């Protein structure tokens, strides 16, 4: 059964009557069935308290025969009642067609065989993420490399700490590996960010995310020496207050970065614990009783690991998180996947829930995971994760250019693989099928970050970078733009890619790429379907992906191609009005649209009923 012929359901508002149900509620769920599928019976299967339960669906005559979302007037709609018995209520659909054949519809697609429950749809009754976060477009800033404020002293006249290696903003190349990597210091500060908020807002971002701002002994500051003040090198507490005030005055939001798994070896908690075996802080870390050695993140001794079994860690860390919400609107939690985990100890889910309860309901809370976050989502903890597995890795593999030289693929040995569109689609769908719609849309879709190569370097061309950007903007999830990628900056690994912004280097600014970022991010802001619509895959080949973002008023048709190929014909029973890089398309006499096959290209149309 081709994708376009498959029945469809997802967790968006078009398919579930209440995306934020309470325990004990009964919600309505809908399935959209193309007429060609000839379905004659449909049941929803849930597993309340672990026991399978089937409820018969009925035809929805109000939707059947109408062009719901601007297309598909010939589709048949079924609806069923679903009781939300558990905090996470899993459900799937059992369908029988005219020939008597039966199959399952899950978040992973259509299956004609029995399969485990891990790809079932999910109705989540836990408290919802903040309403504003569904409309967020994040802009990540590595403070040392974004901007030096107009009043900043030259580094030669600044009292720098002994670890800092001063570097010239526009002349010195960034060290990507070896001695000096963590010590090179370009001197960006928080007031410099405040002075460039016009750029961020004009780009289309509405949420600024800062990597750590606490004092440390590195330029990345993930080795905090205290959580009680902002690094004076960034301007101190007063500079953060000015930045927060300026961000909020624009109706924007500010997100902080916290290391919940570890602190720095120079941190006041650790120095006391290390020097005094009787100190109360000793229980906050993992010390070997015999040798006095301590556990550190991945063996890096500058990053001693926090022991979340300690009540003192829980008390102090939650106090830190609450205190800085005087300025921040939420947190990105570093190494969330390891927080609370060590050997036989696994407090990770308990810790995530503890942190969530400690914060107000309107605070964003997203965990860093470099790999599979699905087991840590859909609990009363992280609202979402940094979606490296379900978005970044498949996009990189699909749009990878020809240049060699990547040391690893997000920790996987060897170069970035080159994979076709079917593999990229399978990866995206495999991740999305194992979390709720809520967790999917509140996870961050990332093309690059301070921990990765730049997307321009990965794709090898401006054209493919813009296809990647189009996927980031039009697929479900929260887009996160890494500062500088809008100018087409390059970099072969995370450290090398931390390039100072080219405010005074016009030769390093790709103005056409900047204009495309503004247009595509503006499209996301203008089109509710891209922020709140469902996702229906229609057509996937080696070089092309086509999908719909469905919304009740209208749906957007998206076609992404990494290279030139054959035209794509789809029978949707609609006309397509060009929205981005696309001309209007009229259906033929059978309701079929023909999408152009040239590429690399990203095109978007709005579906409308035929005239």
Short mmCIF file of C-alpha atoms in Angstrom, two decimals, residues 128-135 364-366 383-386 437-444 476-478:
data_model
loop_
_atom_site.label_atom_id
_atom_site.label_comp_id
_atom_site.label_asym_id
_atom_site.label_seq_id
_atom_site.Cartn_x
_atom_site.Cartn_y
_atom_site.Cartn_z
CA UNK A 128 1.21 20.12 29.42
CA UNK A 129 4.30 22.05 28.29
CA UNK A 130 3.91 25.84 28.32
CA UNK A 131 1.56 27.00 25.58
CA UNK A 132 4.08 29.46 24.17
CA UNK A 133 6.68 26.78 23.47
CA UNK A 134 4.68 25.33 20.56
CA UNK A 135 5.34 28.58 18.67
CA UNK A 364 10.34 25.23 29.14
CA UNK A 365 12.31 22.11 30.14
CA UNK A 366 14.21 20.22 27.43
CA UNK A 383 8.93 18.32 27.78
CA UNK A 384 11.10 17.18 24.90
CA UNK A 385 14.69 16.43 23.91
CA UNK A 386 17.28 17.77 21.49
CA UNK A 437 2.91 13.78 19.46
CA UNK A 438 3.35 16.18 22.38
CA UNK A 439 6.94 15.11 22.99
CA UNK A 440 7.70 15.18 19.26
CA UNK A 441 6.56 18.76 18.70
CA UNK A 442 8.31 20.00 21.85
CA UNK A 443 11.63 18.41 20.94
CA UNK A 444 14.20 20.60 19.22
CA UNK A 476 6.96 18.87 13.51
CA UNK A 477 9.30 20.02 16.25
CA UNK A 478 10.83 23.21 17.60
#
